[in-house]
mmCIF file of C-alpha atoms in Angstrom:
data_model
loop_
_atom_site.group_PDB
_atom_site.id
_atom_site.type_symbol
_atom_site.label_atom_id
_atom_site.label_comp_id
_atom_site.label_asym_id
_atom_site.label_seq_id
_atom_site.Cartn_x
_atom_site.Cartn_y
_atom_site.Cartn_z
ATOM 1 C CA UNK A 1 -36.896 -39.338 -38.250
ATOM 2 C CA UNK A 2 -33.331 -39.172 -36.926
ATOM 3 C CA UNK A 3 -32.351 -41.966 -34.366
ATOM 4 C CA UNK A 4 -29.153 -41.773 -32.033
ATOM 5 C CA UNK A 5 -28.481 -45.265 -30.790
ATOM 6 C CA UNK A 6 -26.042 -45.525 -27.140
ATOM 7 C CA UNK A 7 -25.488 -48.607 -25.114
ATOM 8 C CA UNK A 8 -27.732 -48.696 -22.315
ATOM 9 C CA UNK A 9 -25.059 -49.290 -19.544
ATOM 10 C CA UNK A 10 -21.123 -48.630 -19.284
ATOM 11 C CA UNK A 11 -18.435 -49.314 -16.361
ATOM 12 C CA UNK A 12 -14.987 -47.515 -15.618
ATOM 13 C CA UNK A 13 -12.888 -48.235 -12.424
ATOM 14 C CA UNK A 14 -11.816 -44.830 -10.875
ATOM 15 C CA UNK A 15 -8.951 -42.969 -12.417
ATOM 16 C CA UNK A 16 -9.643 -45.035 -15.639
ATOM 17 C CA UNK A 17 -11.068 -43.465 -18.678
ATOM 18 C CA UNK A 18 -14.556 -44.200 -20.067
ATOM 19 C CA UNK A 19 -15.692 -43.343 -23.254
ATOM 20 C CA UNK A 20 -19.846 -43.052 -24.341
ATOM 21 C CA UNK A 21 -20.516 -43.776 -27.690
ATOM 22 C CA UNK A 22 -23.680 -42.423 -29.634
ATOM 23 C CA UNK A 23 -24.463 -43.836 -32.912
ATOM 24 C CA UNK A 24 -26.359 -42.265 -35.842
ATOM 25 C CA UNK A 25 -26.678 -42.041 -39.411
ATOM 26 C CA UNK A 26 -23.609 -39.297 -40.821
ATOM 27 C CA UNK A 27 -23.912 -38.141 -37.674
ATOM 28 C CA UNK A 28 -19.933 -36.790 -38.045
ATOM 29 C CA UNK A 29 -22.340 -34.080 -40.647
ATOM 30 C CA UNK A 30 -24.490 -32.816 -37.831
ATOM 31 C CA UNK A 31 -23.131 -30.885 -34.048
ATOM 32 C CA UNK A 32 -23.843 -33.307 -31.349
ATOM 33 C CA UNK A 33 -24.067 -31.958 -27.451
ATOM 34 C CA UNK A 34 -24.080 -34.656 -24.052
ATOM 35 C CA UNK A 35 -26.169 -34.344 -20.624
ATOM 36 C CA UNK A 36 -25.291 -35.569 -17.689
ATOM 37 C CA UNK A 37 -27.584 -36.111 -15.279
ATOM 38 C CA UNK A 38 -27.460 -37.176 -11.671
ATOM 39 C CA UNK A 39 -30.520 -38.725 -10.403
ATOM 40 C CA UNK A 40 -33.579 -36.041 -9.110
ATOM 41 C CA UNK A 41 -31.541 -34.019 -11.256
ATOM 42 C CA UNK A 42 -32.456 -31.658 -14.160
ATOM 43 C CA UNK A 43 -29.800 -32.388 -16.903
ATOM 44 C CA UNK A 44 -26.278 -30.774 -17.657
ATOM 45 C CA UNK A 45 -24.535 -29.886 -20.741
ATOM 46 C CA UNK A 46 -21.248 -31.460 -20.439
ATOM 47 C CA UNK A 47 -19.580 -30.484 -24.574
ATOM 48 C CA UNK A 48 -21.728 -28.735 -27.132
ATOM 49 C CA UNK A 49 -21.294 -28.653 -30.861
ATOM 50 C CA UNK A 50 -18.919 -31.960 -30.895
ATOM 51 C CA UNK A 51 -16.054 -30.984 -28.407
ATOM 52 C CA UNK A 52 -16.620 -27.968 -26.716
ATOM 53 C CA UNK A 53 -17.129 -27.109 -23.214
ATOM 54 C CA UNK A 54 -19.186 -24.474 -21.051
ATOM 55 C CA UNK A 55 -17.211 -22.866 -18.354
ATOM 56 C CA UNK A 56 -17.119 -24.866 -15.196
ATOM 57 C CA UNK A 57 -17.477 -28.234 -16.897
ATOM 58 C CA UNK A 58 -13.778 -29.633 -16.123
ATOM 59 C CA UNK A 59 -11.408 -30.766 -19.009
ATOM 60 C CA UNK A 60 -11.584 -34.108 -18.522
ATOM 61 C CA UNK A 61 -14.960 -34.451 -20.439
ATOM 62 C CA UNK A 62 -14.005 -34.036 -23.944
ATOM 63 C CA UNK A 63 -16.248 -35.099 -27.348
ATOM 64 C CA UNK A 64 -15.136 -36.329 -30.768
ATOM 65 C CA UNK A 65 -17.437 -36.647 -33.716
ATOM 66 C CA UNK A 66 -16.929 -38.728 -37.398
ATOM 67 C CA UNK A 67 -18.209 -40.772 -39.352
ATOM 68 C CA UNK A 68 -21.685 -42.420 -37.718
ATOM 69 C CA UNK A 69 -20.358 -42.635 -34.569
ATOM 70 C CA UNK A 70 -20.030 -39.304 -31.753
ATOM 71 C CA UNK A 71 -18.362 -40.083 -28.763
ATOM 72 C CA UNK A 72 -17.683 -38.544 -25.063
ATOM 73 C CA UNK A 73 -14.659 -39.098 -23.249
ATOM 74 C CA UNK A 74 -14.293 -38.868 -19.869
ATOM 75 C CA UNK A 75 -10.114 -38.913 -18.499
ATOM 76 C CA UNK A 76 -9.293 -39.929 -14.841
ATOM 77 C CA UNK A 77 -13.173 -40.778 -13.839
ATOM 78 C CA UNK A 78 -14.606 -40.061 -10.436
ATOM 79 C CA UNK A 79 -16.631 -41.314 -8.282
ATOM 80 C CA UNK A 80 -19.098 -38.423 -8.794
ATOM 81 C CA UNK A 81 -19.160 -38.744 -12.933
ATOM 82 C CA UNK A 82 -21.630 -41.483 -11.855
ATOM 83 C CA UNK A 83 -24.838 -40.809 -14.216
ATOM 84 C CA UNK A 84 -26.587 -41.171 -16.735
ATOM 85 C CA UNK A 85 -25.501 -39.542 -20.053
ATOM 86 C CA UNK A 86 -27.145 -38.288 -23.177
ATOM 87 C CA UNK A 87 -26.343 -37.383 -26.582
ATOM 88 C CA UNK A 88 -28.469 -34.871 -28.531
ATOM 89 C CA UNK A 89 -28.449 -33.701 -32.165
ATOM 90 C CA UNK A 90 -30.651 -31.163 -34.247
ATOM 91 C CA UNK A 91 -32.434 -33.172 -37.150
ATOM 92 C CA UNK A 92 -32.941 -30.135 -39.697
ATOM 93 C CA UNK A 93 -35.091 -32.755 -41.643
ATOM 94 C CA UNK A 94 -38.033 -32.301 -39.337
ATOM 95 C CA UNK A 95 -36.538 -28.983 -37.852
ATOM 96 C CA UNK A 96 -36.370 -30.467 -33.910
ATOM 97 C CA UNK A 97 -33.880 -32.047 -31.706
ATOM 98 C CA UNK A 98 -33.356 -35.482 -31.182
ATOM 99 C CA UNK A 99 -31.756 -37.321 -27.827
ATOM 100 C CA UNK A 100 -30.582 -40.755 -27.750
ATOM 101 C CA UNK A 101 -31.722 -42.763 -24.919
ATOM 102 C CA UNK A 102 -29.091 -41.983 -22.198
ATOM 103 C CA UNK A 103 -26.027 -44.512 -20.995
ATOM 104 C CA UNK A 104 -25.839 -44.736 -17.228
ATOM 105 C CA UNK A 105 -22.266 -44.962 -16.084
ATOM 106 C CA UNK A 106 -21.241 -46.927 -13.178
ATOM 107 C CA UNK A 107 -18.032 -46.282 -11.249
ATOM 108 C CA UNK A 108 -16.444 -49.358 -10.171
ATOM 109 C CA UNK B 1 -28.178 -14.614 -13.638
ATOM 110 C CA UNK B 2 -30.284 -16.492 -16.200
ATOM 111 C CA UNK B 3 -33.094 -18.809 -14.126
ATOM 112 C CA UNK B 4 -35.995 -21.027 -15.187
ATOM 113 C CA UNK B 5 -37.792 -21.666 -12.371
ATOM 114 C CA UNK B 6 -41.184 -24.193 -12.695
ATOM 115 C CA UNK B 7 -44.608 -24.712 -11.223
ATOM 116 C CA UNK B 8 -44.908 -27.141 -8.591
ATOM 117 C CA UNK B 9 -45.630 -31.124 -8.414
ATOM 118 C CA UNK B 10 -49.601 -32.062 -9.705
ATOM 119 C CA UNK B 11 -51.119 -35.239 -9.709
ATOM 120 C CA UNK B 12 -53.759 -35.635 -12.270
ATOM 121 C CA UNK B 13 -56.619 -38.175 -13.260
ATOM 122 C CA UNK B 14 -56.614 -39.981 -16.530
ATOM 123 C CA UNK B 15 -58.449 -37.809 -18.931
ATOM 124 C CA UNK B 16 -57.598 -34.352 -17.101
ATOM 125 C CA UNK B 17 -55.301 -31.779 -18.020
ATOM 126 C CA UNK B 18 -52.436 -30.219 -16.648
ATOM 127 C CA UNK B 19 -51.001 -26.502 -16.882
ATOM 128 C CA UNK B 20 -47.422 -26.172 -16.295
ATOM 129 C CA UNK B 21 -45.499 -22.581 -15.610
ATOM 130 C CA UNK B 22 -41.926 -21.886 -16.658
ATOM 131 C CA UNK B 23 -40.664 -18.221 -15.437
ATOM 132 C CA UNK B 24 -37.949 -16.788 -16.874
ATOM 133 C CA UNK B 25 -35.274 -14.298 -15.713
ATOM 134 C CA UNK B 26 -31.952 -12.873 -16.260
ATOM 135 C CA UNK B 27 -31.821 -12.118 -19.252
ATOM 136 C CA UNK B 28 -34.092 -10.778 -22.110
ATOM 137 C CA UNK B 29 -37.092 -13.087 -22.699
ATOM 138 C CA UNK B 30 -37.826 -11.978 -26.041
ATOM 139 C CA UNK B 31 -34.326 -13.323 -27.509
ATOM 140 C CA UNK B 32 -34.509 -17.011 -27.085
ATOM 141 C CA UNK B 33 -37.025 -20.046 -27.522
ATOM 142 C CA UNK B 34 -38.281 -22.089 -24.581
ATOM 143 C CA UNK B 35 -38.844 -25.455 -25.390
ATOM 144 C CA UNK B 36 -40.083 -28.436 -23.177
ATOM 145 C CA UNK B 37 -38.222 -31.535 -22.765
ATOM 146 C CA UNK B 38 -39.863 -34.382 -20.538
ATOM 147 C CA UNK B 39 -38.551 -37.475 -18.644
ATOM 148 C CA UNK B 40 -40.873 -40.626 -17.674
ATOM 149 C CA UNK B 41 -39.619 -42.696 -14.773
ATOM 150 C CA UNK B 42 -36.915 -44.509 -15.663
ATOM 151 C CA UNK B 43 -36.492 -43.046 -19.578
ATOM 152 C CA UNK B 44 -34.593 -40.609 -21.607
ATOM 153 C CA UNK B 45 -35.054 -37.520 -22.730
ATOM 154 C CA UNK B 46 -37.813 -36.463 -24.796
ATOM 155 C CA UNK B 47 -38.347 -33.356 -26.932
ATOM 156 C CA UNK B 48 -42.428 -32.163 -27.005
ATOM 157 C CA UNK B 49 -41.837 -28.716 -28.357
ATOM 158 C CA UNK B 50 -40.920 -24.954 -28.770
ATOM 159 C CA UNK B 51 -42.452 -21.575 -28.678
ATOM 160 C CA UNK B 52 -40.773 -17.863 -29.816
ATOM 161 C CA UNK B 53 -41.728 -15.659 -26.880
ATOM 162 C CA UNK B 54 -41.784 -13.224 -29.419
ATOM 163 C CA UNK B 55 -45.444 -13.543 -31.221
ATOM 164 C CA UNK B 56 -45.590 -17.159 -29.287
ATOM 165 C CA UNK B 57 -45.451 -19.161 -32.863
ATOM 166 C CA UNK B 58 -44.703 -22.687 -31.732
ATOM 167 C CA UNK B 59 -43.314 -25.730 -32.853
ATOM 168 C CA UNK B 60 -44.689 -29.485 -31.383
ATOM 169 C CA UNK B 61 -43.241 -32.921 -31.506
ATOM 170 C CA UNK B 62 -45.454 -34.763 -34.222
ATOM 171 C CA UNK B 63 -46.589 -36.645 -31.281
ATOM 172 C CA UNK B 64 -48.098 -33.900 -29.104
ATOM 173 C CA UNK B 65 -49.464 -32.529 -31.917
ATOM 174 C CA UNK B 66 -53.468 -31.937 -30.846
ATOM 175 C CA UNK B 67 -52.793 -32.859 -27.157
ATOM 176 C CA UNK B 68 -50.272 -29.965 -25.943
ATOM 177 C CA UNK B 69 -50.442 -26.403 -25.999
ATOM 178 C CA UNK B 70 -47.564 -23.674 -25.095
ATOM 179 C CA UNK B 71 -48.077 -20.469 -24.638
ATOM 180 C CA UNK B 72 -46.577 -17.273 -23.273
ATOM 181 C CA UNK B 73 -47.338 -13.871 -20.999
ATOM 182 C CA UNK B 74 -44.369 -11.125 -22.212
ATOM 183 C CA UNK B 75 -45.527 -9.412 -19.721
ATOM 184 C CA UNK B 76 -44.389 -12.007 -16.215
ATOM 185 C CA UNK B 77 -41.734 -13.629 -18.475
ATOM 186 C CA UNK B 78 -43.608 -16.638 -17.956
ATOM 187 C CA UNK B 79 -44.284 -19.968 -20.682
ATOM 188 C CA UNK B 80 -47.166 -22.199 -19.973
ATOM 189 C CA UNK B 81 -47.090 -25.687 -21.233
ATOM 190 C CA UNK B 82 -51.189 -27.749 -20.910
ATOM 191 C CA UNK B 83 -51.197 -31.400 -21.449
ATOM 192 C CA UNK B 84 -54.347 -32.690 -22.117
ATOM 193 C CA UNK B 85 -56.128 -36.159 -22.053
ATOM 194 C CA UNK B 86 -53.768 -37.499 -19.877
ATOM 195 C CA UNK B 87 -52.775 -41.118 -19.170
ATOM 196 C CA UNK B 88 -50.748 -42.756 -17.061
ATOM 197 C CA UNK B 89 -47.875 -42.886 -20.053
ATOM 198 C CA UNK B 90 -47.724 -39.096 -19.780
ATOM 199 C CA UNK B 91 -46.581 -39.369 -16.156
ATOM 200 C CA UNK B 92 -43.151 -37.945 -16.547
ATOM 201 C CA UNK B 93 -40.485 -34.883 -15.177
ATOM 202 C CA UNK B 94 -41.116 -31.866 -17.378
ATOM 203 C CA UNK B 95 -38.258 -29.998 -17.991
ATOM 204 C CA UNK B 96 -38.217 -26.508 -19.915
ATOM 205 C CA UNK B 97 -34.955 -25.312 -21.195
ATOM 206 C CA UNK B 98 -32.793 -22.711 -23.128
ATOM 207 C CA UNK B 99 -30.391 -22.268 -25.166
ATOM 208 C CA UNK B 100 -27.124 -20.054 -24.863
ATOM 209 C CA UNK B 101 -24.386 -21.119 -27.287
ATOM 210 C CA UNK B 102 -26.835 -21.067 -30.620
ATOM 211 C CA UNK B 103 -25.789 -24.643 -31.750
ATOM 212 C CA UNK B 104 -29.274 -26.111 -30.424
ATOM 213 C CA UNK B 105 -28.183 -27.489 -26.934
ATOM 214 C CA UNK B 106 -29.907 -26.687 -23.983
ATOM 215 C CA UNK B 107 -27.835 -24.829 -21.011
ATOM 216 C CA UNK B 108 -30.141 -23.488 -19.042
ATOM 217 C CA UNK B 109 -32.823 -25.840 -17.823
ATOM 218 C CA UNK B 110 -35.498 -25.486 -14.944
ATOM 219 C CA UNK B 111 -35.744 -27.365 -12.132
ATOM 220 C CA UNK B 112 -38.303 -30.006 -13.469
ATOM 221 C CA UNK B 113 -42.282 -30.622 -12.304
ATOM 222 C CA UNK B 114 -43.429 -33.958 -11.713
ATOM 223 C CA UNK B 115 -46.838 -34.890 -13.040
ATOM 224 C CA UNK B 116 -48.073 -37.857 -12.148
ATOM 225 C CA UNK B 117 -51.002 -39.470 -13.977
ATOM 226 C CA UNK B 118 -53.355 -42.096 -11.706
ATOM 227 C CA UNK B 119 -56.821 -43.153 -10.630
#
């Protein structure tokens, strides 16, 4: 089946901008949606279908998608964007969603 | 407002099973699939199924397939979701969740239950 690959681990200093990468196979072809999640936490969705956002979620967290590579953005980084963060796509080959395996973010 | 709200914490013995509730409000159960989504300690997200509150038809991760059961009661909004022949791998946060936006994310979520698997 489908497999999203992220790095395990990524660090920003505050202010700075960190970017979450989430690898798969034409994945530019399929809508990809990130979770954050703070620890005890149920997850949040952060951007849906490659770059969108739900209401609340501020406009620093922004998503790109092409090629085999989907990425999150995250502008002027706080210290409370500390978590963990997970990619998601719908794998119509086996009609269920897949999630890669989470990055935790530190803030420096 | 749309809320999931779960069953509480169980600890279980390798071998048991466990029933977990999922009740649903705010909005009209009927329109939207529930599916479960569960967390072991220190892992990511993983999907274990689906199931149309409307006729309760489900869906199961190839891996569940045999060991979980989800069903549904139209009538207290509420999905169950049984585990059975548990071990201590299956200790883990279940999570269910909804959609909203129809793109196959998952916006509304509940608030997790914790079963733990030991001797």
């Amino acid at each position: 089946s489908y497999v999203l690959t992220q790095p395990p681990s990524a660090s920003v200093a505050p202010g700075q901008t960190a970017r979450i990468t989430c690898g798969g196979n034409n994945i530019g072809s399929k809508s990809v949606h990130w979770y954050q999640q703070k620890p005890g936490q149920a997850p949040v969705l952060v951007v849906y279908a490659d770059s969108d956002r739900p209401s609340g979620i501020p406009e620093r967290f922004s998503g790109s998608n092409s090629g085999n590579t989907a990425t999150l953005t995250i502008s002027r980084v706080e210290a409370g964007d500390e978590a963990d963060y997970s990619c998601q796509v719908w794998d119509n080959s086996v009609d269920h969603p897949v999630f890669g395996g989470g990055t935790k973010l530190t803030v420096l | 407002q749309v809320q999931l709200v779960q069953s509480g914490a169980e600890v279980k013995k390798p071998g048991a099973s466990v029933k977990v509730s999922c009740k649903a409000s705010g909005y009209t159960f009927s329109n939207y699939y529930i599916h479960w989504v569960r967390q072991a300690p220190g892992q990511g997200l993983e999907w274990m199924g689906m199931i149309n509150p409307t006729g309760g038809s489900t869906t199961y991760a190839q891996k569940f397939q045999g060991r979980v059961t989800m069903t549904r009661d139209t009538s207290t909004s509420t999905v169950y979701m049984e585990s059975s022949s548990l071990k201590s791998e299956d200790t883990a946060v279940y999570y269910c969740a909804r959609d909203h936006f129809g793109m196959g994310s998952y916006y509304y979520w509940g608030q997790g239950t914790l079963v733990t698997v030991s001797s």
